[in-house]
PDB file of C-alpha atoms in Angstrom:
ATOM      1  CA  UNK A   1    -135.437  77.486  55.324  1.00  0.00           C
ATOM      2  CA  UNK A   2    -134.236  75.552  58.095  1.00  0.00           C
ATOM      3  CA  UNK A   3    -131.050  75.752  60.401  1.00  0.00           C
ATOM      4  CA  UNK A   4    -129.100  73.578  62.162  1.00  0.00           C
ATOM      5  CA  UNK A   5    -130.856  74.361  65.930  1.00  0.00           C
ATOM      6  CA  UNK A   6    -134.054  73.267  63.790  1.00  0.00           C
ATOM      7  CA  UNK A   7    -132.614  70.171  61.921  1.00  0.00           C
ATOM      8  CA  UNK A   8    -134.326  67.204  63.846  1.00  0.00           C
ATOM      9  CA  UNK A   9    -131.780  64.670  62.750  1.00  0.00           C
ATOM     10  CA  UNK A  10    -127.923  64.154  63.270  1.00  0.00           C
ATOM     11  CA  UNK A  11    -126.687  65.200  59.673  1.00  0.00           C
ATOM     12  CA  UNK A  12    -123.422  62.634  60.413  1.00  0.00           C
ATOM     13  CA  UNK A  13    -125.517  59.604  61.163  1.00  0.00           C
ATOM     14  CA  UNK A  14    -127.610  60.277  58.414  1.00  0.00           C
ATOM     15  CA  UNK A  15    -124.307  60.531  56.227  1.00  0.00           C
ATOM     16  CA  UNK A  16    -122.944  56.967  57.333  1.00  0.00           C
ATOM     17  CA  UNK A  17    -126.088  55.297  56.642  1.00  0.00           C
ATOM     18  CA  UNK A  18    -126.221  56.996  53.170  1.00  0.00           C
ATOM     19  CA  UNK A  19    -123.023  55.763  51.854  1.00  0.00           C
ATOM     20  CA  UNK A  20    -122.823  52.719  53.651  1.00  0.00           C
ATOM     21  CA  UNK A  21    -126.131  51.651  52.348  1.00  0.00           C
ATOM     22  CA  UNK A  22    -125.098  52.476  48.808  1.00  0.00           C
ATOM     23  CA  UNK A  23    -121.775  50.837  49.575  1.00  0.00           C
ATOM     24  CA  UNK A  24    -123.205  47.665  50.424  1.00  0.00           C
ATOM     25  CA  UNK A  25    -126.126  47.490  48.423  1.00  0.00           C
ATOM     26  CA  UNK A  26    -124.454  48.700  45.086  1.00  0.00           C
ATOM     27  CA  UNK A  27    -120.908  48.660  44.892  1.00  0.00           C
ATOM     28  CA  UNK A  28    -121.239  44.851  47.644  1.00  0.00           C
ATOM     29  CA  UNK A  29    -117.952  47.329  48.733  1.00  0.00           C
ATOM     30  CA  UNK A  30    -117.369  48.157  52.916  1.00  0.00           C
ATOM     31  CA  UNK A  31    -116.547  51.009  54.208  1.00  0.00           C
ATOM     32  CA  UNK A  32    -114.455  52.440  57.730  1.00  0.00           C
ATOM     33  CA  UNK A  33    -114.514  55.501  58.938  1.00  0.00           C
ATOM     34  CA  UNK A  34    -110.980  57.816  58.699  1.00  0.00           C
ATOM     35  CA  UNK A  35    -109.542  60.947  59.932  1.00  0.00           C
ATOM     36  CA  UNK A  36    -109.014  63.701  57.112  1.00  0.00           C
ATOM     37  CA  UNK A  37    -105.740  65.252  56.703  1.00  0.00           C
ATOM     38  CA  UNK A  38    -104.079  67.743  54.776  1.00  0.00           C
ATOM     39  CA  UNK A  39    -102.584  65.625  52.283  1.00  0.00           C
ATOM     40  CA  UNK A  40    -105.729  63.635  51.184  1.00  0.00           C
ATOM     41  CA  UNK A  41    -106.551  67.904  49.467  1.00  0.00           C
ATOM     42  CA  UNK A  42    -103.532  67.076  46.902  1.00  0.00           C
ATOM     43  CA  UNK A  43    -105.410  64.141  45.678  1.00  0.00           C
ATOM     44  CA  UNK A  44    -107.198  64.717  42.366  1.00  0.00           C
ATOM     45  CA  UNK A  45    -110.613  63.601  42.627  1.00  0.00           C
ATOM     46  CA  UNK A  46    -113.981  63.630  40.854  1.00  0.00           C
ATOM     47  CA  UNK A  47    -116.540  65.735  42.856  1.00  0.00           C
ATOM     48  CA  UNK A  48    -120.402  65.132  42.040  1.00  0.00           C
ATOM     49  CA  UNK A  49    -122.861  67.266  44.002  1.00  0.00           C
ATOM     50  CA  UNK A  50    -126.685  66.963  43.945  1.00  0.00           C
ATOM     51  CA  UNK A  51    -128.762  69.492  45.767  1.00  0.00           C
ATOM     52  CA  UNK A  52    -131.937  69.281  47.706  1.00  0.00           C
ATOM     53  CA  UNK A  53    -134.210  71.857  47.419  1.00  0.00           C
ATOM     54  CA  UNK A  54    -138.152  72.015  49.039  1.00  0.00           C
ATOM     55  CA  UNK A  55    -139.805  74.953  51.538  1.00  0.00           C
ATOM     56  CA  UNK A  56    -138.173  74.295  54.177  1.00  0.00           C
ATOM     57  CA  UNK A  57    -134.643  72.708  53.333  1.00  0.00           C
ATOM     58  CA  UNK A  58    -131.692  73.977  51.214  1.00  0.00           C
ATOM     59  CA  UNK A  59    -128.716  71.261  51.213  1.00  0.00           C
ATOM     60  CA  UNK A  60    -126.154  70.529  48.802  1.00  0.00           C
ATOM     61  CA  UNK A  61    -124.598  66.562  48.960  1.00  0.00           C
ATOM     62  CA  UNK A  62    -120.812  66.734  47.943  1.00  0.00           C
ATOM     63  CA  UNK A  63    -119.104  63.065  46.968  1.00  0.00           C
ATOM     64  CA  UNK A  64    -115.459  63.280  46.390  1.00  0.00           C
ATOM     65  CA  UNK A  65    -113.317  60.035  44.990  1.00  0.00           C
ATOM     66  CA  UNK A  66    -110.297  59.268  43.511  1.00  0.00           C
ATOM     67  CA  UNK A  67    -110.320  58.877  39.903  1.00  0.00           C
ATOM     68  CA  UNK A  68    -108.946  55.107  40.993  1.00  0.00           C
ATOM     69  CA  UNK A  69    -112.041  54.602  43.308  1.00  0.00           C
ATOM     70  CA  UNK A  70    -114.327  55.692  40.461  1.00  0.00           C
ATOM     71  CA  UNK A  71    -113.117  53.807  37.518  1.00  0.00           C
ATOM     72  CA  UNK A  72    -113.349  50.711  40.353  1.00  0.00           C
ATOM     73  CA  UNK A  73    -116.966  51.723  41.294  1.00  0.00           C
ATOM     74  CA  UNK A  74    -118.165  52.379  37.600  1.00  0.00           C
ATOM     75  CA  UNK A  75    -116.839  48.843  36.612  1.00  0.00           C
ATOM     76  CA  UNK A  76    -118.655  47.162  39.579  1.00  0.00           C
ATOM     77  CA  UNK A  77    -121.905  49.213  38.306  1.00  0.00           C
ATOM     78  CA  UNK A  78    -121.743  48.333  34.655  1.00  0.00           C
ATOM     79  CA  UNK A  79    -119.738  45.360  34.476  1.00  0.00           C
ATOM     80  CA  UNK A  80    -116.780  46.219  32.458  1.00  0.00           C
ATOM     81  CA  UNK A  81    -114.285  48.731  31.927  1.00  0.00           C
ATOM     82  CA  UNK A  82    -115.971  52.345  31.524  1.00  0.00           C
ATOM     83  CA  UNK A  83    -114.408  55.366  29.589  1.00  0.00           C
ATOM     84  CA  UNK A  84    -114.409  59.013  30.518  1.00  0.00           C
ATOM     85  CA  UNK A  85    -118.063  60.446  30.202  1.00  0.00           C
ATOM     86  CA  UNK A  86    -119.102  56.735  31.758  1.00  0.00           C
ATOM     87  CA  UNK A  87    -116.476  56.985  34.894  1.00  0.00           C
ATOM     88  CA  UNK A  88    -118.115  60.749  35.509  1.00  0.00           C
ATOM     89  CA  UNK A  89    -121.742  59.790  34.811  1.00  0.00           C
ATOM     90  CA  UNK A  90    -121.190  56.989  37.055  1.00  0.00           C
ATOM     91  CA  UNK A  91    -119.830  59.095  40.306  1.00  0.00           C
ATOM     92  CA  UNK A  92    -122.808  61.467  39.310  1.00  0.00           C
ATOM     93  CA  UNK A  93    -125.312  58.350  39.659  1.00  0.00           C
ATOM     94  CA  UNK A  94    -123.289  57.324  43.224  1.00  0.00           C
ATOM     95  CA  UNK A  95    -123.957  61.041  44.375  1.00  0.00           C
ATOM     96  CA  UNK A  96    -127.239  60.983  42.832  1.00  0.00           C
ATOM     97  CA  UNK A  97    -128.423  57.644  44.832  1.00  0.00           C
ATOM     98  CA  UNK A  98    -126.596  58.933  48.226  1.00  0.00           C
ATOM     99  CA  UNK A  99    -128.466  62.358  47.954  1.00  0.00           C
ATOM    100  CA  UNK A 100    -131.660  59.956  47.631  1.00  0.00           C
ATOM    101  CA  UNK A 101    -131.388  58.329  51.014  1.00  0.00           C
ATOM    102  CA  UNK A 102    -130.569  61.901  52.486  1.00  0.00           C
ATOM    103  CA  UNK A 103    -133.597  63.289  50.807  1.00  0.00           C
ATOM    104  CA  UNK A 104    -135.671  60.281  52.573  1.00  0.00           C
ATOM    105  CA  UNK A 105    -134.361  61.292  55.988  1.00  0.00           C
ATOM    106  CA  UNK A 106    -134.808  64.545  55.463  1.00  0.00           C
ATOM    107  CA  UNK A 107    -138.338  64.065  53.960  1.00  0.00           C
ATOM    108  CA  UNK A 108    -139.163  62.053  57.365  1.00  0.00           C
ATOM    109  CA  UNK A 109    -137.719  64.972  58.964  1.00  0.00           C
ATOM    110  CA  UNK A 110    -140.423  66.944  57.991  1.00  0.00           C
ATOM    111  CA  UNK A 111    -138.404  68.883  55.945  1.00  0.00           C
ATOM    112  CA  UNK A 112    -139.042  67.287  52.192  1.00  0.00           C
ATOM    113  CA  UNK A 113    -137.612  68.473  48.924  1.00  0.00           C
ATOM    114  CA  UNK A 114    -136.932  67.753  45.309  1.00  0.00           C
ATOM    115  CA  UNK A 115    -133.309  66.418  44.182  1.00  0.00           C
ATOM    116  CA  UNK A 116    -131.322  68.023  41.255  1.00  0.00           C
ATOM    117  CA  UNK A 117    -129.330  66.624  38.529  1.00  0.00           C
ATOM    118  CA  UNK A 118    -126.099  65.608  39.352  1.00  0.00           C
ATOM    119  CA  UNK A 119    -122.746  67.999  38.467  1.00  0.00           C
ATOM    120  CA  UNK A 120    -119.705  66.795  37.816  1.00  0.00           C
ATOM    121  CA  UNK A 121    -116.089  68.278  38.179  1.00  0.00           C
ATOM    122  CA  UNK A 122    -112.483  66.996  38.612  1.00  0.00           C
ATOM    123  CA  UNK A 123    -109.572  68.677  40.390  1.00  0.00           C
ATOM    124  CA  UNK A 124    -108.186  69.158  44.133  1.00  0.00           C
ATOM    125  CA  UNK A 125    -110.270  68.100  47.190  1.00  0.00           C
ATOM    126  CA  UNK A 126    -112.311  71.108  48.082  1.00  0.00           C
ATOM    127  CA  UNK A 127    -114.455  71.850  51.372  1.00  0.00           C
ATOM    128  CA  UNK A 128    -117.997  73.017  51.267  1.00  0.00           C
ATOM    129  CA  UNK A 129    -118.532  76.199  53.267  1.00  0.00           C
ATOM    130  CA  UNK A 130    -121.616  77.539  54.742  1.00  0.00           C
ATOM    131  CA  UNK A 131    -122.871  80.986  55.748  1.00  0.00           C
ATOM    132  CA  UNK A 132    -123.628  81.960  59.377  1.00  0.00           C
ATOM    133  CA  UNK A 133    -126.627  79.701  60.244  1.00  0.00           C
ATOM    134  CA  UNK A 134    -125.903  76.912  57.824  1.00  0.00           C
ATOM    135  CA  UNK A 135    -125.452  72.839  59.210  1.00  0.00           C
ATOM    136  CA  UNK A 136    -122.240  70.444  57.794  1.00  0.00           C
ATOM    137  CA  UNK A 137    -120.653  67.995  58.053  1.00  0.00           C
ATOM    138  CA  UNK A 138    -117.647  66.352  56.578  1.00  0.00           C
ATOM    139  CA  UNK A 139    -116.979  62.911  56.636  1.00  0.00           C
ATOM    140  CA  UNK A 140    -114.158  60.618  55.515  1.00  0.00           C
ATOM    141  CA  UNK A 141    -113.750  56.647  54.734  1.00  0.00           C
ATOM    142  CA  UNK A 142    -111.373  54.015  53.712  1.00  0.00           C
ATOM    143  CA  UNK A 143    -112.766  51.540  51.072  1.00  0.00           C
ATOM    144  CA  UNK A 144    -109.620  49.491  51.084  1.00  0.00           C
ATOM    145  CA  UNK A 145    -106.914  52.012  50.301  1.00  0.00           C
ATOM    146  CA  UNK A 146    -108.938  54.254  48.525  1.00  0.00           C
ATOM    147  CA  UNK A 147    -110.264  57.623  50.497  1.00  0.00           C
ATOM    148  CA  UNK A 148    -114.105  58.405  49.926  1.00  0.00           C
ATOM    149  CA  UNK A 149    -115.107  62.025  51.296  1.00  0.00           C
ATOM    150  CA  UNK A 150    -118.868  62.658  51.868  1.00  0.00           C
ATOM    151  CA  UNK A 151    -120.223  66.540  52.719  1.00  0.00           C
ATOM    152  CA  UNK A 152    -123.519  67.775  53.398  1.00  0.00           C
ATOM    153  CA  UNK A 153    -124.710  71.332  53.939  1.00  0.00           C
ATOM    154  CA  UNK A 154    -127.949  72.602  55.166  1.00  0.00           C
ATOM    155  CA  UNK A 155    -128.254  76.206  54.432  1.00  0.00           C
ATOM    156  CA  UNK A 156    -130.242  78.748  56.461  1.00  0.00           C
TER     157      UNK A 156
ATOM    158  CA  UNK B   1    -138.520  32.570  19.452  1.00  0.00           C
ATOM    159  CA  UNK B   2    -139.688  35.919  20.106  1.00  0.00           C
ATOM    160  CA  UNK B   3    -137.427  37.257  22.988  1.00  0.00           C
ATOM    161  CA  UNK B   4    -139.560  40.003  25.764  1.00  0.00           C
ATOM    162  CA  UNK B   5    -138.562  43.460  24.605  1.00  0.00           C
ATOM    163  CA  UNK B   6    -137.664  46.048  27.445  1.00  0.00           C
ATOM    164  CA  UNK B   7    -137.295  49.461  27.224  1.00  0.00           C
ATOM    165  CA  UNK B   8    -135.253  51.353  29.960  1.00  0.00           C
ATOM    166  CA  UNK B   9    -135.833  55.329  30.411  1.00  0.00           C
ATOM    167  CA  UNK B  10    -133.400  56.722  32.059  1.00  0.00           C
ATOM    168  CA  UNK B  11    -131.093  60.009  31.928  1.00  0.00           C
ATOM    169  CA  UNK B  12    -127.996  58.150  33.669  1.00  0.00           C
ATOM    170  CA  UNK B  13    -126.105  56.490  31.342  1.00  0.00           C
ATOM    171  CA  UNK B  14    -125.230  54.621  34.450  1.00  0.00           C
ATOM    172  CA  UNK B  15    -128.603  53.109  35.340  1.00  0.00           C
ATOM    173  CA  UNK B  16    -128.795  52.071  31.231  1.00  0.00           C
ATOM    174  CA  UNK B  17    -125.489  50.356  31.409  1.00  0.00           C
ATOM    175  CA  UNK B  18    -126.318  48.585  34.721  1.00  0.00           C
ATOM    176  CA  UNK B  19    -130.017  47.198  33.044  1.00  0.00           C
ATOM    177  CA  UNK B  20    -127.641  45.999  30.103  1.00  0.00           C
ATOM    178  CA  UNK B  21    -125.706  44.166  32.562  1.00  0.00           C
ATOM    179  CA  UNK B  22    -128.489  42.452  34.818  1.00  0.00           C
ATOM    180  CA  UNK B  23    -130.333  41.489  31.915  1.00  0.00           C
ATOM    181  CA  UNK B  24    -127.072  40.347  29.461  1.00  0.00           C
ATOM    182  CA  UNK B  25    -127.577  36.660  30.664  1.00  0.00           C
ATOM    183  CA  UNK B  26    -131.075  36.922  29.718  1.00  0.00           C
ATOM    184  CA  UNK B  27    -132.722  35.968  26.268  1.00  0.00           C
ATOM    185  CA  UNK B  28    -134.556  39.346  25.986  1.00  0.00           C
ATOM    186  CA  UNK B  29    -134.037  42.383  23.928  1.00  0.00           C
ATOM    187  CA  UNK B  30    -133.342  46.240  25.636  1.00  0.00           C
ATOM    188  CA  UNK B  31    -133.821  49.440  23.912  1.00  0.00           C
ATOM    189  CA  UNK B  32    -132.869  52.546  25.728  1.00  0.00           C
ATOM    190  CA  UNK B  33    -134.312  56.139  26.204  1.00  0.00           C
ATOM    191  CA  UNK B  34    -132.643  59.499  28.032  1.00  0.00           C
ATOM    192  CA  UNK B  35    -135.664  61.115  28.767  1.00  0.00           C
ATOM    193  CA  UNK B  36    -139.737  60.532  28.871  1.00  0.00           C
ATOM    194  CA  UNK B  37    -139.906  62.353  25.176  1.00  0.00           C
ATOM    195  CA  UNK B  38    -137.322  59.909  23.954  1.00  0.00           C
ATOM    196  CA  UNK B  39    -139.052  56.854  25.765  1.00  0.00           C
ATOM    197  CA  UNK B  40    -142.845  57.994  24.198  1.00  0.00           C
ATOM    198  CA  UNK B  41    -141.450  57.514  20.989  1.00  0.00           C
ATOM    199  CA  UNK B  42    -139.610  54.136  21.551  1.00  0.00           C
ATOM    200  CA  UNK B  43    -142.418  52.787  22.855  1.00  0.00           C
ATOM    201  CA  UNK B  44    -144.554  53.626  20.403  1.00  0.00           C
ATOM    202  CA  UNK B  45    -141.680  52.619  17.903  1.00  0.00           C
ATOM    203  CA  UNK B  46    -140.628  49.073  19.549  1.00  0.00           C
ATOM    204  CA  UNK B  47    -143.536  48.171  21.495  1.00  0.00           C
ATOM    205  CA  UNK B  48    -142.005  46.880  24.913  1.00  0.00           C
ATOM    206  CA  UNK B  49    -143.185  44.045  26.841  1.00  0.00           C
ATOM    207  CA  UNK B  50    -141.909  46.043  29.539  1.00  0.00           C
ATOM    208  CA  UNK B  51    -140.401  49.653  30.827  1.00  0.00           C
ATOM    209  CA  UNK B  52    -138.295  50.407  32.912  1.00  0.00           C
ATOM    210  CA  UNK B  53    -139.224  53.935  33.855  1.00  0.00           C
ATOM    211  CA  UNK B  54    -136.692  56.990  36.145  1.00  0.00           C
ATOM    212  CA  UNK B  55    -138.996  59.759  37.596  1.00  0.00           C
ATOM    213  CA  UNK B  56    -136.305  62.967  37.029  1.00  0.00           C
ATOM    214  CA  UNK B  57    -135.542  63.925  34.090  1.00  0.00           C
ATOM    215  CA  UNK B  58    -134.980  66.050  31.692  1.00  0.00           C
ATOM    216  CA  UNK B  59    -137.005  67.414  28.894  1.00  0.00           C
ATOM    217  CA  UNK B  60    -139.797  65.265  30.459  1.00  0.00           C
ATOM    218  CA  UNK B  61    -139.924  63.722  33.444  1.00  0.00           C
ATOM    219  CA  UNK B  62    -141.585  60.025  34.031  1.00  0.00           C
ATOM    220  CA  UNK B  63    -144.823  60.813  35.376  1.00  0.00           C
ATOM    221  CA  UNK B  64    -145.445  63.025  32.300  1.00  0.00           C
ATOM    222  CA  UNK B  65    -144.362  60.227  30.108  1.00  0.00           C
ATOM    223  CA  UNK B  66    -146.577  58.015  31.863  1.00  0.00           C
ATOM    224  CA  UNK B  67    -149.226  59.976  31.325  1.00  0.00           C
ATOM    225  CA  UNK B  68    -149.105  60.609  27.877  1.00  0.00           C
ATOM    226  CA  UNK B  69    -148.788  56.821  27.643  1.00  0.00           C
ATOM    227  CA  UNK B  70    -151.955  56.001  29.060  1.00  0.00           C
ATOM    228  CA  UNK B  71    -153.901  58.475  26.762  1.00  0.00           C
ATOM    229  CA  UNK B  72    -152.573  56.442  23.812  1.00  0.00           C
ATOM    230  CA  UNK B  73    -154.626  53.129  23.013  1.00  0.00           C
ATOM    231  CA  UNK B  74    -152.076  51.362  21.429  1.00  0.00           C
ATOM    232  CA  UNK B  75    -149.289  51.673  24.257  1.00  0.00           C
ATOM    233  CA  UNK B  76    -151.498  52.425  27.474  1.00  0.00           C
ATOM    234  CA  UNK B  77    -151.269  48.951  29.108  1.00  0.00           C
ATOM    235  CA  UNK B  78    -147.757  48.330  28.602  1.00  0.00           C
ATOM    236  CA  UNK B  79    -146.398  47.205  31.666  1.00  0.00           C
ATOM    237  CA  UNK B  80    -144.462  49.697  33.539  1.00  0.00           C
ATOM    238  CA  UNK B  81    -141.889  49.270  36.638  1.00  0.00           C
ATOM    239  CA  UNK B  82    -140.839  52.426  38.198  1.00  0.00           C
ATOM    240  CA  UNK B  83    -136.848  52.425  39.123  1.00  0.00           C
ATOM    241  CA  UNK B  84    -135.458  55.718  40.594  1.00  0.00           C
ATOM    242  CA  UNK B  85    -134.287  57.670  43.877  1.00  0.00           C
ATOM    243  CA  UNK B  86    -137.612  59.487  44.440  1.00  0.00           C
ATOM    244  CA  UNK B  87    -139.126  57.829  47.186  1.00  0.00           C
ATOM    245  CA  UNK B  88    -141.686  60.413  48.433  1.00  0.00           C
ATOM    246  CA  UNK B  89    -145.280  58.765  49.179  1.00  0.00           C
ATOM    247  CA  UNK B  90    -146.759  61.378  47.169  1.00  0.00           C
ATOM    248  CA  UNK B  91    -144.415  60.398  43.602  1.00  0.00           C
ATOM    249  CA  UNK B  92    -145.514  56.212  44.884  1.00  0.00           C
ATOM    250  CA  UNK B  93    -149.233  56.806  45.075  1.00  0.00           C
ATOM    251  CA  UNK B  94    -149.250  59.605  41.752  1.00  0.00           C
ATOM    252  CA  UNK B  95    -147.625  56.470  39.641  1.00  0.00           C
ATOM    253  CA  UNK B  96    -149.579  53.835  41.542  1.00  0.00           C
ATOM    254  CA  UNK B  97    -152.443  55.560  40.571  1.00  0.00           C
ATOM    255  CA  UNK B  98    -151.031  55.667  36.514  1.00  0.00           C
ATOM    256  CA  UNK B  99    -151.031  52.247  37.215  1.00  0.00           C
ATOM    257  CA  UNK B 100    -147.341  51.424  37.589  1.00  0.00           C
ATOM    258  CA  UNK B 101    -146.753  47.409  37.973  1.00  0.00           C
ATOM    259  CA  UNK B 102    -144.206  47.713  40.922  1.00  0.00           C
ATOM    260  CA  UNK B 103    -141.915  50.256  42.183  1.00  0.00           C
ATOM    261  CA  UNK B 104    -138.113  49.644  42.782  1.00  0.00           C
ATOM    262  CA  UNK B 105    -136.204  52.542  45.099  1.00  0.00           C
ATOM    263  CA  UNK B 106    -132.407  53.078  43.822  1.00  0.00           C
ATOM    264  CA  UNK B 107    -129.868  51.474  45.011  1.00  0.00           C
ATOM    265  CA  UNK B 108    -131.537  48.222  44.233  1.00  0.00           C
ATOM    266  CA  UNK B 109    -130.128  44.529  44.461  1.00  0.00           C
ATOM    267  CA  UNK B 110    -129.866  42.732  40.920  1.00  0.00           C
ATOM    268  CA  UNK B 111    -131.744  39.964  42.517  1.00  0.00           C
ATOM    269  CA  UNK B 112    -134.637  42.147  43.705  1.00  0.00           C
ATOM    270  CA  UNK B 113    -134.844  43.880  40.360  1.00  0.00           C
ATOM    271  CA  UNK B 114    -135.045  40.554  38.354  1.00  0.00           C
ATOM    272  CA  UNK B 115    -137.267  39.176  40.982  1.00  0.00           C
ATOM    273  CA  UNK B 116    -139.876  41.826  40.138  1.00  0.00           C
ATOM    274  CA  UNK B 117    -139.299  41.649  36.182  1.00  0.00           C
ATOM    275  CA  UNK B 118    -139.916  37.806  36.133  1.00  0.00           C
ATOM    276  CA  UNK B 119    -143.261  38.527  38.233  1.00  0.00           C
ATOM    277  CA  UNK B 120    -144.243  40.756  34.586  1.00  0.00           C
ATOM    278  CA  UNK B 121    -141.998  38.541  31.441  1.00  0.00           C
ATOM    279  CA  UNK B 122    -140.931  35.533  31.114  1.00  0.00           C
ATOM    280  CA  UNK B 123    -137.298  35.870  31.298  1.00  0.00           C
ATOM    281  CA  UNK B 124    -135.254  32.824  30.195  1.00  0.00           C
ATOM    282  CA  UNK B 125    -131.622  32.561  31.128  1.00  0.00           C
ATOM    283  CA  UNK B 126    -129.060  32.587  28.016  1.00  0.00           C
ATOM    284  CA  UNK B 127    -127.023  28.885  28.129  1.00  0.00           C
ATOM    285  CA  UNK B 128    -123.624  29.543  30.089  1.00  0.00           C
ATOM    286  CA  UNK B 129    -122.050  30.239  26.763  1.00  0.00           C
ATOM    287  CA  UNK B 130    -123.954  32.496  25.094  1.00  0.00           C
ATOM    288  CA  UNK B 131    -123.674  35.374  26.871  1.00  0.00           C
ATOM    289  CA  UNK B 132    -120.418  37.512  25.907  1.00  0.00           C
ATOM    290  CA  UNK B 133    -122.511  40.482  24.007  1.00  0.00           C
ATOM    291  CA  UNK B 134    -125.328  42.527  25.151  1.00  0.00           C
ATOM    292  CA  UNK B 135    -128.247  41.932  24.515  1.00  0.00           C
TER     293      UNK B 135
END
């Protein structure tokens, strides 16, 4: 497994283009870049993780939106109004596309892997935590006045 | 008329939902699969003019549907587009070699996708007014 004095690549550039890519591309949504604060934890959001797993490369790719932001972003994906198991499969398929791009980097990296089914929970903002070793990096965006929080950890 | 039947094999509700859109203003019929098990035995049930095919899945993944596919006589040549966030050289020449039509990396422009459909079916836009329902 890697670590983060091995990681070739800047894991927050490789973040940005990520979402901004499926941002533009997919949702035809923008995106700026924002501080995080304490409040934006009380928020209940949908969380959908992916991980990345090959020889050399252990990551897990956390997406974390407002349950606003998703119902928005599954109606721009399928074209009308979307119920519960479509608003979570939909954040799932935003995580699951993200996670792609990341795996691409990574791949030309030199550090390939496989991607895993998307998971999908609801509740307060949480922060991924790594062990001694491990690479992340937290991000946070404005899509108009919704927050969009983007993690990724590389674990040793 | 007989409309262009495509079949779309995919795990993510999401990705099904989003062909139903693209191709709602379209005279064409779509039949939908969750996994490569579920997509062998549509095709071999409905007979597509074209698939629509994700590479991880479930139960059985697309390269193993493919496969199978091209062992059958009846359903080997059916016309296959890969669409999916695998884009590892290795996956691209594996299909290419199964003889996969084109290949279309997620997240993928509406225009793009119908650009590379049209280049495999004839795909003939509903009037204005004719397209509340899904097709």
């Amino acid at each position: 497994m890697t670590t983060s004095a091995q990681l070739p690549i800047s894991l927050k550039d490789t973040a940005e283009r990520a979402l901004k890519e499926i941002f533009s591309k997919q949702l035809k949504l923008s995106l700026e870049p924002a501080e995080s604060s304490d409040e934006t934890h009380d928020f209940k959001t949908f969380h959908a993780s992916v991980s990345i797993t090959g020889d050399r490369v252990k990551a897990s790719v956390l997406l974390q939106i407002s349950e606003n932001f998703a119902a928005k972003a599954t109606r721009i994906l399928i074209g009308c109004e979307g119920q519960g198991e479509e608003i979570e499969d939909a954040t799932g398929e935003l995580c699951n596309m993200i996670s792609g791009r990341i795996k691409s980097e990574l791949t030309a990296a030199g550090f390939p892997g496989v991607l895993g089914t998307p998971i999908i929970t609801f509740g307060s903002r949480i922060d991924l935590r790594g062990a001694t070793g491990s690479d992340l990096c937290r991000t946070e965006w404005t899509c108009g006045t919704d927050r969009i929080n983007l993690q990724i950890l590389i674990q040793p | 008329m007989t409309l262009p039947k495509i079949l779309s094999v995919d795990d993510s509700r999401t990705i099904r939902l989003m062909l139903k859109r693209v191709f709602r203003p379209f005279h064409c019929e779509l039949f939908e699969a969750a996994d490569g098990m579920e997509g062998l035995k549509a095709v071999i049930t409905h007979q597509p003019d074209l698939i629509m095919l994700d590479y991880n899945m479930p139960v059985m993944d697309g390269v193993t549907m493919l496969r199978k596919m091209r062992e059958l006589d009846n359903i080997k040549r059916t016309p296959v587009i890969m669409l999916t966030a695998e884009d590892s050289n290795e996956i691209i020449s594996t299909v290419a070699r199964l003889g996969v039509r084109d290949y279309i990396i997620k997240p993928f422009e509406d225009e793009n996708l119908l650009s590379k459909v049209s280049r495999i079916i004839n795909l003939e836009r509903k009037p204005e007014t004719d397209q509340p329902e899904a097709v």
